[in-house]
Each structure stands twice: as structure tokens, then as C-alpha cells.
Amino acid sequence: MGAAEVGSQERADSLVVCEVDPELKEKLRKFRFRKETTNGAIIMKVDKDRQLVVMEEEFQNISPEELRNELPERQPRFIVYSYKWVHEDGRVSYPLCFIFSSPVGCKPEQQMMYAGSKNRLVQTAELTKVFEIRTTDDLTEAWLQEKLSFFR
């Protein structure tokens, strides 16, 4: 185990890297292999006191616009979103997306804690489609399809 992995907290210029809650790790693993053919989402937040990324809420059959309405406007959140994408040629795919909602106007301390924990969470969830929004209004179906089109 390297020095960077020792302990539950790492600091680099006061950047706090939070661990991922073991229950959340299991939830993400199951979510990754879900069989549903509808959109699904897990919204996660940082538990500042425990310095853990934890699940806040899980949704089934939720559109990007409905998901946007579930996000706080002034607090960061992590989202893993399973999206049913019907392509122009009729093919259907189910990309698993990681979205970091980092709204303008968040407290700097909160912003740093989320930013410092993002990469660990992405690695834990084993995701490759990673996006960031700076205002919750950005989360629309058109925005998501535009971002996903780069992965074809």
C-alpha cells in the first residue's frame, strides 16, 4: 500500500479526499449491472463530518429534466445516471454517466471537498463518461446527448 493510500483522509494543499461509503460501493456495483430498461439515477453527497461520499437518493424511470429538479441549486452533488438513449438510427444503448454538479456560488470549502473526492468516486464506480455542470439548468436531455455523442 502506497503512502497516498494510508489513512482515510489525504491532504494536498488542504484538498480533502473523501472515501466512498462501503454501502455506496455495493449500491454502485449493483446499479452498474441493473437490468431495467428505463433511466435510473443515484445522487450522492459528501458527509462532511465522516468525510465519506454517501448515497443521498436513488431514482428509477427519471428523465434528465426530472433529475435536474432533484439537485440542490447551491450545493455540489455527484450523480451516476443510467440513460436510455434511442439513437437516430433506432439503436438503443444504456450509457452509464457520471455527472458532477458543481454550481457556481457553492461554499469554497464544500467545492474543494467534492472536487478532491471526484476522481476516487469515478474510479470506484468504474465510469468513463464523466461530465460536469456548473448550473443545474444545464442538465437537459439535449445536453446529455450532445456530451454522449463524443463517445461514439
Tab-separated table of C-alpha atoms in Angstrom:
chain	number	residue	atom	x	y	z
A	1	MET	CA	0.000	0.000	0.000
A	2	GLY	CA	1.453	3.359	-1.022
A	3	ALA	CA	1.776	6.326	1.284
A	4	ALA	CA	-1.055	8.070	-0.555
A	5	GLU	CA	-3.421	5.245	0.371
A	6	VAL	CA	-2.703	5.226	4.088
A	7	GLY	CA	-5.474	6.591	6.279
A	8	SER	CA	-8.977	7.645	5.373
A	9	GLN	CA	-8.035	11.201	4.505
A	10	GLU	CA	-5.449	12.663	2.187
A	11	ARG	CA	-4.324	16.251	2.062
A	12	ALA	CA	-2.575	18.102	-0.707
A	13	ASP	CA	-2.768	21.830	-0.155
A	14	SER	CA	-5.776	21.247	2.150
A	15	LEU	CA	-7.598	19.249	-0.533
A	16	VAL	CA	-9.645	16.645	1.306
A	17	VAL	CA	-10.230	13.351	-0.472
A	18	CYS	CA	-13.208	11.541	0.991
A	19	GLU	CA	-13.518	7.780	0.997
A	20	VAL	CA	-16.530	6.107	-0.590
A	21	ASP	CA	-19.012	4.587	1.860
A	22	PRO	CA	-18.812	0.754	1.594
A	23	GLU	CA	-22.628	0.582	1.310
A	24	LEU	CA	-22.479	3.038	-1.585
A	25	LYS	CA	-19.753	0.985	-3.277
A	26	GLU	CA	-22.043	-2.052	-3.212
A	27	LYS	CA	-25.027	0.021	-4.410
A	28	LEU	CA	-22.965	1.368	-7.333
A	29	ARG	CA	-21.789	-2.131	-8.242
A	30	LYS	CA	-25.381	-3.384	-8.370
A	31	PHE	CA	-26.544	-0.275	-10.225
A	32	ARG	CA	-23.877	-0.801	-12.864
A	33	PHE	CA	-25.386	-4.186	-13.739
A	34	ARG	CA	-29.052	-3.236	-13.400
A	35	LYS	CA	-31.430	-4.894	-15.850
A	36	GLU	CA	-34.073	-2.160	-16.031
A	37	THR	CA	-34.603	-0.553	-19.439
A	38	THR	CA	-35.542	2.860	-18.040
A	39	ASN	CA	-33.407	5.759	-16.847
A	40	GLY	CA	-32.124	5.438	-13.298
A	41	ALA	CA	-30.034	7.655	-11.059
A	42	ILE	CA	-28.127	7.643	-7.807
A	43	ILE	CA	-27.483	11.046	-6.258
A	44	MET	CA	-24.555	11.158	-3.843
A	45	LYS	CA	-23.276	13.750	-1.422
A	46	VAL	CA	-20.289	14.226	0.856
A	47	ASP	CA	-20.912	13.621	4.538
A	48	LYS	CA	-18.548	16.296	5.797
A	49	ASP	CA	-18.338	15.004	9.362
A	50	ARG	CA	-17.450	11.436	8.374
A	51	GLN	CA	-15.534	12.524	5.237
A	52	LEU	CA	-17.414	9.923	3.248
A	53	VAL	CA	-19.247	10.016	-0.068
A	54	VAL	CA	-22.700	8.580	0.689
A	55	MET	CA	-25.887	7.916	-1.238
A	56	GLU	CA	-28.479	10.638	-0.877
A	57	GLU	CA	-31.242	9.226	-3.058
A	58	GLU	CA	-31.957	6.697	-5.794
A	59	PHE	CA	-34.462	7.143	-8.618
A	60	GLN	CA	-35.994	4.865	-11.214
A	61	ASN	CA	-37.548	5.982	-14.508
A	62	ILE	CA	-36.346	9.594	-14.198
A	63	SER	CA	-35.736	11.950	-17.101
A	64	PRO	CA	-32.757	14.320	-17.181
A	65	GLU	CA	-35.159	17.210	-16.551
A	66	GLU	CA	-36.753	15.462	-13.553
A	67	LEU	CA	-33.290	14.654	-12.252
A	68	ARG	CA	-32.290	18.308	-12.585
A	69	ASN	CA	-35.209	19.251	-10.319
A	70	GLU	CA	-33.891	16.909	-7.603
A	71	LEU	CA	-30.493	18.637	-7.437
A	72	PRO	CA	-29.820	21.454	-4.970
A	73	GLU	CA	-29.088	24.712	-6.789
A	74	ARG	CA	-26.322	25.867	-4.444
A	75	GLN	CA	-24.669	22.626	-3.317
A	76	PRO	CA	-22.476	20.186	-5.235
A	77	ARG	CA	-23.646	16.635	-5.881
A	78	PHE	CA	-22.392	13.548	-7.677
A	79	ILE	CA	-24.799	11.663	-9.928
A	80	VAL	CA	-24.484	8.266	-11.569
A	81	TYR	CA	-27.085	8.161	-14.313
A	82	SER	CA	-28.132	5.194	-16.413
A	83	TYR	CA	-29.646	6.756	-19.505
A	84	LYS	CA	-31.799	5.037	-22.119
A	85	TRP	CA	-30.524	6.586	-25.335
A	86	VAL	CA	-32.522	5.943	-28.507
A	87	HIS	CA	-30.139	6.808	-31.342
A	88	GLU	CA	-31.234	8.416	-34.603
A	89	ASP	CA	-30.902	5.060	-36.404
A	90	GLY	CA	-33.198	3.374	-33.861
A	91	ARG	CA	-30.495	1.594	-31.849
A	92	VAL	CA	-30.880	1.748	-28.094
A	93	SER	CA	-27.955	1.976	-25.674
A	94	TYR	CA	-27.740	2.470	-21.935
A	95	PRO	CA	-24.673	4.599	-21.203
A	96	LEU	CA	-23.718	4.955	-17.563
A	97	CYS	CA	-22.747	8.567	-16.913
A	98	PHE	CA	-21.065	10.268	-14.007
A	99	ILE	CA	-22.204	13.876	-13.605
A	100	PHE	CA	-20.566	16.261	-11.163
A	101	SER	CA	-22.982	19.071	-10.347
A	102	SER	CA	-20.805	21.895	-9.103
A	103	PRO	CA	-22.989	25.006	-9.108
A	104	VAL	CA	-21.493	28.471	-9.123
A	105	GLY	CA	-21.885	30.022	-5.693
A	106	CYS	CA	-21.105	26.945	-3.571
A	107	LYS	CA	-19.011	27.439	-0.462
A	108	PRO	CA	-15.319	27.119	-1.445
A	109	GLU	CA	-14.686	24.563	1.335
A	110	GLN	CA	-17.547	22.405	0.050
A	111	GLN	CA	-16.378	22.829	-3.534
A	112	MET	CA	-12.868	21.652	-2.614
A	113	MET	CA	-14.128	18.595	-0.744
A	114	TYR	CA	-16.246	17.492	-3.723
A	115	ALA	CA	-13.560	18.288	-6.290
A	116	GLY	CA	-10.991	16.368	-4.246
A	117	SER	CA	-13.251	13.315	-3.970
A	118	LYS	CA	-14.491	13.172	-7.559
A	119	ASN	CA	-11.677	11.090	-9.076
A	120	ARG	CA	-11.787	8.473	-6.333
A	121	LEU	CA	-15.545	8.101	-6.799
A	122	VAL	CA	-15.202	7.832	-10.602
A	123	GLN	CA	-12.559	5.119	-10.155
A	124	THR	CA	-14.666	3.285	-7.576
A	125	ALA	CA	-17.713	3.330	-9.862
A	126	GLU	CA	-15.505	2.378	-12.852
A	127	LEU	CA	-17.051	5.009	-15.104
A	128	THR	CA	-15.621	6.560	-18.256
A	129	LYS	CA	-18.356	9.011	-19.283
A	130	VAL	CA	-17.649	11.843	-16.849
A	131	PHE	CA	-19.322	15.238	-17.190
A	132	GLU	CA	-19.585	18.398	-15.122
A	133	ILE	CA	-22.319	21.001	-14.892
A	134	ARG	CA	-21.882	24.432	-13.331
A	135	THR	CA	-25.607	25.171	-13.083
A	136	THR	CA	-28.406	22.670	-12.621
A	137	ASP	CA	-30.213	24.269	-15.597
A	138	ASP	CA	-27.586	22.664	-17.867
A	139	LEU	CA	-28.894	19.162	-17.162
A	140	THR	CA	-31.198	18.508	-20.110
A	141	GLU	CA	-31.691	15.621	-22.494
A	142	ALA	CA	-30.170	17.658	-25.358
A	143	TRP	CA	-27.067	18.465	-23.250
A	144	LEU	CA	-26.637	14.816	-22.252
A	145	GLN	CA	-26.995	13.539	-25.824
A	146	GLU	CA	-24.506	16.146	-27.046
A	147	LYS	CA	-21.960	15.049	-24.416
A	148	LEU	CA	-22.527	11.358	-25.130
A	149	SER	CA	-22.101	11.866	-28.885
A	150	PHE	CA	-18.363	12.414	-28.255
A	151	PHE	CA	-18.075	8.803	-27.061
A	152	ARG	CA	-19.263	7.167	-30.290
